[in-house]
CSV table of C-alpha atoms and ligand atoms in Angstrom, one decimal:
chain,number,residue,atom,x,y,z
A,53,MET,CA,62.9,-48.1,-98.9
A,54,PRO,CA,59.4,-49.2,-99.6
A,55,TYR,CA,58.6,-52.8,-100.8
A,56,ARG,CA,59.1,-53.4,-104.5
A,57,PHE,CA,55.7,-55.0,-104.7
A,58,ASP,CA,52.2,-53.8,-103.9
A,59,PHE,CA,49.9,-55.7,-101.5
A,60,ASP,CA,46.4,-55.3,-100.1
A,61,LEU,CA,45.5,-57.5,-97.1
A,62,SER,CA,42.5,-55.3,-96.1
A,63,ASP,CA,40.0,-58.0,-97.1
A,64,ILE,CA,41.9,-60.8,-95.3
A,65,PRO,CA,40.1,-61.9,-92.1
A,66,ARG,CA,41.5,-60.4,-88.9
A,67,VAL,CA,42.1,-63.9,-87.6
A,68,LEU,CA,45.2,-63.8,-89.8
A,69,PHE,CA,46.7,-61.1,-87.5
A,70,ALA,CA,45.8,-63.1,-84.4
A,71,GLU,CA,47.7,-66.0,-85.9
A,72,ILE,CA,50.6,-63.7,-86.6
A,73,THR,CA,50.7,-62.7,-83.0
A,74,ARG,CA,50.6,-66.4,-81.9
A,75,ILE,CA,53.5,-67.2,-84.2
A,76,ALA,CA,55.4,-64.1,-83.0
A,77,TYR,CA,55.1,-65.5,-79.4
A,78,ASN,CA,56.5,-68.8,-80.6
A,79,LYS,CA,59.2,-67.2,-82.6
A,80,LYS,CA,60.7,-66.0,-79.3
A,81,LEU,CA,61.1,-69.7,-78.3
A,82,HIS,CA,62.0,-71.4,-81.6
A,83,LYS,CA,63.3,-68.6,-84.0
A,84,LYS,CA,62.3,-70.7,-87.0
A,85,ILE,CA,59.2,-69.4,-88.7
A,86,GLY,CA,59.6,-70.5,-92.3
A,87,LYS,CA,57.1,-73.4,-92.1
A,88,ALA,CA,54.6,-71.4,-90.0
A,89,THR,CA,54.7,-68.6,-92.6
A,90,LEU,CA,54.0,-70.9,-95.5
A,91,ASP,CA,51.1,-72.4,-93.6
A,92,LEU,CA,49.6,-69.0,-93.0
A,93,ILE,CA,50.0,-68.1,-96.7
A,94,GLU,CA,48.2,-71.4,-97.6
A,95,LYS,CA,45.5,-71.2,-94.9
A,96,PHE,CA,44.5,-67.6,-95.7
A,97,LYS,CA,45.0,-67.9,-99.5
A,98,ILE,CA,47.3,-64.9,-99.4
A,99,GLN,CA,48.6,-65.5,-102.9
A,100,GLU,CA,45.1,-65.8,-104.4
A,101,ALA,CA,43.8,-62.8,-102.5
A,102,THR,CA,46.8,-60.5,-103.3
A,103,GLY,CA,48.3,-61.9,-106.5
A,104,LEU,CA,51.7,-61.8,-104.8
A,105,GLU,CA,54.6,-64.1,-105.8
A,106,ILE,CA,55.3,-66.7,-103.1
A,107,SER,CA,58.6,-65.1,-102.3
A,108,ASP,CA,57.0,-61.6,-101.8
A,109,ALA,CA,54.2,-63.2,-99.7
A,110,VAL,CA,56.7,-64.9,-97.5
A,111,ARG,CA,58.7,-61.7,-97.1
A,112,LEU,CA,55.6,-59.7,-96.2
A,113,LEU,CA,54.3,-62.1,-93.6
A,114,GLU,CA,57.8,-62.7,-92.1
A,115,ASP,CA,58.1,-58.9,-91.7
A,116,PHE,CA,54.7,-58.8,-90.0
A,117,ILE,CA,55.8,-61.6,-87.6
A,118,GLU,CA,59.1,-59.9,-86.9
A,119,ILE,CA,57.4,-56.6,-86.1
A,120,GLN,CA,54.9,-58.3,-83.9
A,121,ALA,CA,57.7,-60.2,-82.1
A,122,ILE,CA,59.5,-56.8,-81.5
A,123,ASN,CA,56.3,-55.3,-80.2
A,124,LEU,CA,55.9,-58.1,-77.7
A,125,SER,CA,59.5,-57.8,-76.5
A,126,GLN,CA,59.2,-54.0,-76.1
A,127,ARG,CA,55.7,-53.9,-74.7
A,128,LYS,CA,56.7,-53.7,-71.0
A,129,ASN,CA,59.2,-50.9,-71.5
A,130,PHE,CA,56.7,-49.0,-73.7
A,131,LEU,CA,54.0,-49.1,-71.1
A,132,LYS,CA,56.4,-47.5,-68.6
A,133,THR,CA,56.9,-44.4,-70.8
A,134,LYS,CA,55.0,-41.2,-70.0
A,135,LYS,CA,55.6,-38.9,-73.0
A,136,ARG,CA,54.4,-40.6,-76.1
A,137,ALA,CA,53.7,-39.8,-79.8
A,138,VAL,CA,52.1,-41.5,-82.7
A,139,PHE,CA,53.7,-41.4,-86.2
A,140,LEU,CA,51.2,-41.9,-89.0
A,141,PRO,CA,52.1,-42.2,-92.8
A,142,HIS,CA,51.1,-39.3,-95.0
A,143,CYS,CA,50.2,-41.7,-97.8
A,144,ALA,CA,47.1,-42.8,-95.8
A,145,ARG,CA,45.5,-39.3,-96.1
A,146,LYS,CA,42.2,-39.4,-97.9
A,147,TYR,CA,43.6,-36.8,-100.4
A,148,MET,CA,47.2,-36.4,-101.5
A,149,ASP,CA,46.5,-33.1,-103.2
A,150,ASN,CA,45.3,-29.7,-102.0
A,151,ARG,CA,41.9,-31.1,-101.0
A,152,CYS,CA,43.8,-32.4,-97.9
A,153,LYS,CA,43.6,-29.5,-95.5
A,154,ALA,CA,46.4,-30.7,-93.3
A,155,THR,CA,49.0,-28.1,-92.3
A,156,PHE,CA,52.6,-29.0,-93.2
A,157,ASN,CA,55.3,-27.7,-90.8
A,158,PRO,CA,58.7,-28.2,-92.5
A,159,GLU,CA,60.6,-27.4,-89.3
A,160,ILE,CA,59.3,-30.6,-87.6
A,161,PRO,CA,58.8,-31.9,-90.4
A,162,SER,CA,55.2,-33.2,-90.3
A,163,TYR,CA,51.7,-32.7,-91.5
A,164,PHE,CA,49.0,-31.9,-88.9
A,165,CYS,CA,45.5,-33.1,-89.8
A,166,ASN,CA,42.8,-30.4,-89.8
A,167,GLN,CA,39.9,-32.9,-89.9
A,168,CYS,CA,38.5,-31.9,-93.3
A,169,SER,CA,37.0,-35.4,-93.9
A,170,ASP,CA,35.3,-37.6,-91.3
A,171,ASP,CA,36.0,-40.7,-93.3
A,172,CYS,CA,39.8,-40.1,-93.6
A,173,ILE,CA,41.7,-42.8,-91.7
A,174,ILE,CA,44.3,-40.2,-90.6
A,175,ASN,CA,41.6,-38.1,-89.1
A,176,LYS,CA,40.1,-41.1,-87.3
A,177,ALA,CA,43.5,-42.3,-86.0
A,178,THR,CA,44.4,-38.7,-84.9
A,179,ARG,CA,41.3,-38.5,-82.9
A,180,ILE,CA,41.8,-41.8,-81.2
A,181,ALA,CA,45.4,-41.1,-80.4
A,182,GLU,CA,44.8,-37.6,-79.1
A,183,SER,CA,42.0,-38.8,-76.9
A,184,LYS,CA,44.5,-41.1,-75.2
A,185,GLY,CA,47.0,-38.2,-74.6
A,186,TYR,CA,49.3,-38.8,-77.6
A,187,ASP,CA,50.8,-36.2,-79.8
A,188,VAL,CA,50.3,-37.1,-83.4
A,189,TYR,CA,52.5,-36.5,-86.4
A,190,VAL,CA,51.7,-37.4,-90.0
A,191,LEU,CA,55.2,-38.0,-91.5
A,192,PRO,CA,56.3,-37.8,-95.2
A,193,GLY,CA,58.8,-40.6,-94.4
A,194,GLY,CA,61.0,-42.4,-91.8
A,195,SER,CA,63.9,-40.1,-92.6
A,196,CYS,CA,62.1,-37.3,-90.8
A,197,ILE,CA,62.2,-39.1,-87.5
A,198,PRO,CA,65.7,-37.9,-86.2
A,199,LYS,CA,64.9,-34.3,-86.9
A,200,LEU,CA,61.5,-34.6,-85.2
A,201,LEU,CA,62.9,-36.2,-82.1
A,202,LYS,CA,65.6,-33.6,-81.8
A,203,LYS,CA,63.0,-30.9,-81.8
A,204,ARG,CA,60.4,-32.8,-79.7
A,205,PRO,CA,61.8,-35.5,-77.5
A,206,TYR,CA,59.5,-38.5,-76.5
A,207,GLN,CA,60.0,-41.6,-74.5
A,208,GLY,CA,57.6,-43.9,-76.3
A,209,ILE,CA,56.6,-44.0,-80.0
A,210,VAL,CA,53.8,-45.8,-81.9
A,211,GLY,CA,54.6,-45.9,-85.6
A,212,VAL,CA,52.4,-46.9,-88.5
A,213,ALA,CA,54.2,-47.6,-91.8
A,214,CYS,CA,55.0,-50.3,-94.3
A,215,GLY,CA,57.2,-53.1,-93.0
A,216,GLU,CA,60.3,-51.7,-94.7
A,217,GLU,CA,59.8,-48.2,-93.2
A,218,ILE,CA,59.1,-49.8,-89.8
A,219,LYS,CA,62.5,-51.5,-89.9
A,220,LEU,CA,64.2,-48.3,-90.9
A,221,GLY,CA,62.3,-46.3,-88.2
A,222,GLY,CA,62.9,-49.0,-85.6
A,223,GLU,CA,66.7,-48.8,-86.1
A,224,ILE,CA,66.5,-45.0,-85.6
A,225,LEU,CA,64.4,-45.4,-82.4
A,226,ALA,CA,66.5,-48.2,-81.0
A,227,ARG,CA,69.6,-46.0,-81.5
A,228,SER,CA,67.8,-43.3,-79.5
A,229,GLY,CA,66.9,-45.8,-76.8
A,230,LEU,CA,63.2,-45.2,-77.3
A,231,ALA,CA,60.5,-47.8,-76.6
A,232,ALA,CA,58.4,-48.4,-79.7
A,233,GLN,CA,55.4,-50.2,-80.9
A,234,ALA,CA,54.7,-50.6,-84.6
A,235,ILE,CA,51.7,-51.3,-86.9
A,236,PRO,CA,52.4,-52.4,-90.4
A,237,LEU,CA,50.2,-51.2,-93.3
A,238,ILE,CA,47.8,-53.8,-94.6
A,239,LYS,CA,47.6,-52.0,-98.0
A,240,ASN,CA,50.7,-50.3,-99.3
A,241,GLY,CA,51.3,-48.1,-102.3
A,242,CYS,CA,52.0,-44.4,-102.9
A,243,ALA,CA,48.4,-43.3,-101.9
A,244,LYS,CA,45.3,-44.5,-100.1
A,245,THR,CA,47.3,-46.9,-97.9
A,246,ILE,CA,45.4,-48.6,-95.1
A,247,PHE,CA,46.2,-49.7,-91.5
A,248,ASN,CA,44.0,-51.2,-88.9
A,249,LEU,CA,42.4,-48.7,-86.5
A,250,GLU,CA,41.4,-51.4,-84.1
A,251,THR,CA,45.1,-52.6,-83.8
A,252,LEU,CA,46.2,-49.0,-83.3
A,253,GLU,CA,43.6,-48.5,-80.5
A,254,LYS,CA,44.7,-51.6,-78.8
A,255,LEU,CA,48.4,-50.6,-78.9
A,256,LEU,CA,47.9,-47.1,-77.5
B,438,SF4,S1,41.1,-35.4,-92.7
B,438,SF4,FE1,43.1,-34.6,-92.2
B,438,SF4,S2,44.6,-35.9,-93.2
B,438,SF4,FE2,42.6,-36.4,-94.0
B,438,SF4,S3,42.4,-35.3,-95.9
B,438,SF4,FE3,41.5,-34.0,-94.3
B,438,SF4,S4,43.2,-32.7,-93.4
B,438,SF4,FE4,44.1,-34.3,-94.7
């Protein structure tokens, strides 16, 4: 289930995400992150920048912190894996209509980017991941993951999605015993979603 609110953190300084990583480290020690989350919202003026209600802003950042904490705890196992794939969200494609020249294979099920636009974030992410030896899938949703893994088994997965989808996908991967790393979208919605390519490159 996607969030019931829209957010766009793409103009927020990257130092926010460094702070999230720092708090995620501390979370392993203290568990309590409520005050730290509120401090982040105030410090980076998240409400002013996004128009989010405070409860939605808290939920969003707590999900980011949770995801980062899970990434840190799974990092060692992930680095030991040999066969890896990247799952990208189809809603980040530059076009959501037939101007997108990706091929859709319903058997997998996944889109495969055919590089029609140099400025498409999916094209850029695909190139980065493939250059590092990853197979790349552009998924219509997290519910496609079990079918995909049945057809094409992997040991390690890097998934990009909204926080809610990451939680759903994370449960599926944990049940399969796979090591995963996740990158939350910094702008959600049905189309033109955004994630950070630098973060992706660092995680691969
Ligand atoms: S670059 Fe790839 S994903 Fe982006 S619009 Fe073109 S075919 Fe679709």
